[in-house]
Amino acid sequence: MLHIKVFTFNPIQENTYLIYNDALNAIIVDPGFYFSSEQRFFQEFVEEKQLKPILLINTHCHLDHVFGNNWVNEHYHLDLWTHKDELPLLELAPESGKQWGLPFDNFKGKVHLLKEGDKVWLDEAAFEVLEIPGHSPGSICLYNAPQKILIAGDALFRESIGRTDLPGGNHNSLIKNIKEKLLTLPEDTVVYSGHGPATTIGHEIKYNPFL
């Protein structure tokens, strides 16, 4: 059984996901904690639940989703998994942070690459990697079919979609990929987005004005 803890962190109000199972192993997705108080809050939850983080994944590498990468690497000794087309954004993220008045130390560990159709495993539970470029060049979503869970990054939100006016964004590509790869999932699939509340595929089919 998979459990999902959502933390909303940093001034941009990004959703950081901690996915864990009954064996207490965990995946950290898009660690957005910026302030030391947020780092402590996250760490205290991990310790309280006696969790063991085993994977670190970025759905994409905009600054608000990578603030905590280096801290995770230092504290849990985890490599980073992301899409190859996100590596330029990861490299430039600290410069973006300075422009936003949010300087931070970038990830210094080893990076592994994910692509369409790969599977990310949390013990016996698999998440399929779906490439959904458009918000950023290498955005990915993670889909667990048995529990109908979609970790959507900033591709799809409740009654909205990711912005496409940032460097590397492509509106037509995002809409095409959402319609072909996400809206074809079971309608009761729960969508956990990079910002805002969770939703379902069925709700977005009916009520998302962008789709």
Short mmCIF file of C-alpha atoms in Angstrom, two decimals:
data_model
loop_
_atom_site.label_atom_id
_atom_site.label_comp_id
_atom_site.label_asym_id
_atom_site.label_seq_id
_atom_site.Cartn_x
_atom_site.Cartn_y
_atom_site.Cartn_z
CA MET A 1 0.00 0.00 0.00
CA LEU A 2 1.33 3.43 -0.99
CA HIS A 3 0.91 6.48 1.20
CA ILE A 4 1.44 10.07 0.03
CA LYS A 5 2.39 12.97 2.25
CA VAL A 6 2.14 16.42 0.68
CA PHE A 7 4.23 19.33 1.95
CA THR A 8 3.71 22.83 0.57
CA PHE A 9 6.99 24.71 0.77
CA ASN A 10 8.86 27.87 -0.21
CA PRO A 11 7.52 31.29 -1.23
CA ILE A 12 6.24 29.83 -4.52
CA GLN A 13 4.04 27.36 -2.63
CA GLU A 14 5.33 24.22 -4.33
CA ASN A 15 4.10 20.75 -3.41
CA THR A 16 6.83 18.38 -2.27
CA TYR A 17 5.79 14.71 -2.25
CA LEU A 18 6.93 11.94 0.04
CA ILE A 19 5.63 8.59 -1.19
CA TYR A 20 6.11 5.69 1.21
CA ASN A 21 4.97 2.11 1.68
CA ASP A 22 4.17 -0.17 4.58
CA ALA A 23 7.80 -1.26 4.71
CA LEU A 24 8.62 2.42 5.44
CA ASN A 25 10.74 2.96 2.34
CA ALA A 26 10.14 6.29 0.63
CA ILE A 27 10.56 8.31 -2.59
CA ILE A 28 11.11 12.06 -2.40
CA VAL A 29 9.67 13.92 -5.40
CA ASP A 30 10.49 17.57 -6.12
CA PRO A 31 11.90 18.65 -2.73
CA GLY A 32 10.95 22.30 -2.57
CA PHE A 33 11.94 23.12 1.00
CA TYR A 34 13.90 26.36 1.03
CA PHE A 35 14.01 27.59 4.62
CA SER A 36 15.75 25.69 7.41
CA SER A 37 12.41 25.48 9.23
CA GLU A 38 10.97 23.62 6.24
CA GLN A 39 13.93 21.26 6.17
CA ARG A 40 13.42 20.51 9.87
CA PHE A 41 9.69 19.97 9.40
CA PHE A 42 10.36 17.48 6.60
CA GLN A 43 13.08 15.70 8.56
CA GLU A 44 10.92 15.46 11.67
CA PHE A 45 8.14 13.81 9.69
CA VAL A 46 10.57 11.28 8.21
CA GLU A 47 11.97 10.48 11.65
CA GLU A 48 8.54 10.32 13.31
CA LYS A 49 7.33 7.79 10.72
CA GLN A 50 10.71 6.00 10.78
CA LEU A 51 10.93 6.26 7.00
CA LYS A 52 13.94 5.42 4.86
CA PRO A 53 14.20 7.63 1.74
CA ILE A 54 15.64 5.55 -1.10
CA LEU A 55 15.00 7.68 -4.22
CA LEU A 56 15.08 11.36 -5.18
CA ILE A 57 13.20 12.39 -8.33
CA ASN A 58 12.58 15.72 -10.07
CA THR A 59 9.56 15.84 -12.38
CA HIS A 60 11.25 18.92 -13.83
CA CYS A 61 13.97 21.28 -12.70
CA HIS A 62 12.46 24.72 -12.26
CA LEU A 63 13.98 26.31 -9.18
CA ASP A 64 10.99 25.83 -6.84
CA HIS A 65 11.12 22.07 -7.41
CA VAL A 66 14.86 21.68 -6.82
CA PHE A 67 15.58 23.93 -3.82
CA GLY A 68 15.94 20.89 -1.56
CA ASN A 69 17.91 18.57 -3.86
CA ASN A 70 21.29 19.31 -2.32
CA TRP A 71 19.96 19.04 1.24
CA VAL A 72 18.42 15.63 0.43
CA ASN A 73 21.72 14.48 -1.06
CA GLU A 74 23.65 15.59 2.02
CA HIS A 75 21.22 14.12 4.56
CA TYR A 76 20.03 10.95 2.85
CA HIS A 77 22.90 10.36 0.41
CA LEU A 78 20.60 9.99 -2.58
CA ASP A 79 21.43 10.47 -6.26
CA LEU A 80 19.01 12.45 -8.41
CA TRP A 81 16.75 10.99 -11.11
CA THR A 82 15.30 13.26 -13.81
CA HIS A 83 14.91 13.64 -17.60
CA LYS A 84 17.96 14.55 -19.70
CA ASP A 85 16.21 17.59 -21.18
CA GLU A 86 15.92 19.07 -17.69
CA LEU A 87 19.67 19.13 -17.06
CA PRO A 88 20.17 22.65 -18.53
CA LEU A 89 17.39 23.96 -16.28
CA LEU A 90 18.97 22.25 -13.27
CA GLU A 91 22.31 23.88 -14.05
CA LEU A 92 20.74 27.32 -14.40
CA ALA A 93 18.43 27.01 -11.38
CA PRO A 94 20.72 28.86 -8.91
CA GLU A 95 20.96 31.81 -11.29
CA SER A 96 17.17 31.86 -11.50
CA GLY A 97 17.12 31.77 -7.72
CA LYS A 98 19.26 34.91 -7.53
CA GLN A 99 16.89 36.67 -9.93
CA TRP A 100 13.96 35.75 -7.66
CA GLY A 101 15.89 36.81 -4.56
CA LEU A 102 16.08 33.15 -3.49
CA PRO A 103 19.74 32.07 -3.67
CA PHE A 104 20.48 28.44 -2.94
CA ASP A 105 23.14 25.76 -3.34
CA ASN A 106 22.60 23.51 -6.34
CA PHE A 107 22.65 19.72 -6.35
CA LYS A 108 26.21 18.39 -6.39
CA GLY A 109 25.61 14.64 -6.54
CA LYS A 110 25.25 12.10 -9.32
CA VAL A 111 22.35 12.41 -11.78
CA HIS A 112 20.58 9.45 -13.43
CA LEU A 113 18.30 9.86 -16.43
CA LEU A 114 14.67 8.83 -16.85
CA LYS A 115 12.74 8.50 -20.10
CA GLU A 116 9.30 7.52 -21.41
CA GLY A 117 8.33 3.99 -20.38
CA ASP A 118 10.94 3.62 -17.64
CA LYS A 119 9.71 2.29 -14.32
CA VAL A 120 10.63 3.70 -10.95
CA TRP A 121 10.30 1.15 -8.17
CA LEU A 122 9.42 1.54 -4.52
CA ASP A 123 9.98 -2.08 -3.54
CA GLU A 124 7.23 -3.97 -5.41
CA ALA A 125 5.30 -0.83 -6.46
CA ALA A 126 6.12 0.58 -9.89
CA PHE A 127 5.64 4.10 -11.22
CA GLU A 128 5.70 4.40 -15.01
CA VAL A 129 7.49 7.43 -16.42
CA LEU A 130 5.39 9.51 -18.84
CA GLU A 131 7.08 12.25 -20.82
CA ILE A 132 4.81 15.34 -20.80
CA PRO A 133 6.93 18.18 -22.22
CA GLY A 134 5.42 21.62 -22.65
CA HIS A 135 5.72 23.29 -19.26
CA SER A 136 9.43 22.56 -19.55
CA PRO A 137 11.41 20.58 -22.15
CA GLY A 138 11.72 17.33 -20.17
CA SER A 139 8.77 17.33 -17.77
CA ILE A 140 7.76 13.86 -16.61
CA CYS A 141 4.81 12.43 -14.70
CA LEU A 142 4.87 9.28 -12.57
CA TYR A 143 1.93 6.88 -12.80
CA ASN A 144 1.12 3.98 -10.51
CA ALA A 145 -1.63 1.94 -12.17
CA PRO A 146 -2.72 -0.35 -9.30
CA GLN A 147 -3.52 2.55 -6.96
CA LYS A 148 -4.32 4.98 -9.79
CA ILE A 149 -1.88 7.64 -8.62
CA LEU A 150 -0.41 10.28 -10.93
CA ILE A 151 2.39 12.55 -9.74
CA ALA A 152 1.94 15.27 -12.35
CA GLY A 153 4.58 17.88 -11.61
CA ASP A 154 3.52 21.15 -13.22
CA ALA A 155 1.90 19.58 -16.29
CA LEU A 156 -1.68 19.36 -15.03
CA PHE A 157 -3.43 21.20 -12.19
CA ARG A 158 -6.97 21.27 -10.85
CA GLU A 159 -8.87 23.05 -13.64
CA SER A 160 -5.64 24.43 -15.07
CA ILE A 161 -2.38 23.46 -16.79
CA GLY A 162 1.27 24.39 -16.40
CA ARG A 163 2.36 27.75 -17.72
CA THR A 164 4.17 27.60 -21.05
CA ASP A 165 5.64 31.11 -21.30
CA LEU A 166 8.90 30.17 -19.58
CA PRO A 167 12.05 29.29 -21.58
CA GLY A 168 11.58 25.90 -23.24
CA GLY A 169 7.80 25.96 -22.81
CA ASN A 170 5.47 24.90 -25.62
CA HIS A 171 1.70 25.27 -25.23
CA ASN A 172 0.70 23.03 -28.15
CA SER A 173 3.03 20.27 -26.98
CA LEU A 174 1.67 20.40 -23.44
CA ILE A 175 -1.97 20.22 -24.53
CA LYS A 176 -1.23 17.36 -26.95
CA ASN A 177 0.61 15.31 -24.34
CA ILE A 178 -1.99 15.87 -21.65
CA LYS A 179 -4.80 14.77 -23.96
CA GLU A 180 -2.96 11.76 -25.36
CA LYS A 181 -1.20 10.46 -22.25
CA LEU A 182 -3.02 11.75 -19.17
CA LEU A 183 -6.70 12.12 -20.07
CA THR A 184 -6.63 8.52 -21.34
CA LEU A 185 -5.90 7.25 -17.82
CA PRO A 186 -8.79 5.92 -15.69
CA GLU A 187 -11.08 8.77 -14.68
CA ASP A 188 -10.72 7.97 -10.98
CA THR A 189 -6.93 8.41 -11.15
CA VAL A 190 -5.91 10.90 -8.46
CA VAL A 191 -3.69 13.68 -9.81
CA TYR A 192 -1.11 15.14 -7.41
CA SER A 193 0.15 18.39 -8.90
CA GLY A 194 3.18 20.56 -8.27
CA HIS A 195 0.99 23.35 -6.92
CA GLY A 196 -2.50 23.49 -5.47
CA PRO A 197 -4.94 20.74 -4.47
CA ALA A 198 -5.21 17.22 -5.82
CA THR A 199 -7.77 16.44 -8.51
CA THR A 200 -8.84 13.50 -10.68
CA ILE A 201 -8.58 12.79 -14.37
CA GLY A 202 -12.37 12.63 -14.58
CA HIS A 203 -12.74 16.06 -13.02
CA GLU A 204 -10.27 17.57 -15.47
CA ILE A 205 -12.00 15.97 -18.46
CA LYS A 206 -15.24 17.64 -17.38
CA TYR A 207 -14.14 20.96 -15.94
CA ASN A 208 -10.67 21.96 -17.15
CA PRO A 209 -11.20 24.99 -19.44
CA PHE A 210 -7.80 24.51 -21.12
CA LEU A 211 -8.68 20.99 -22.31
#
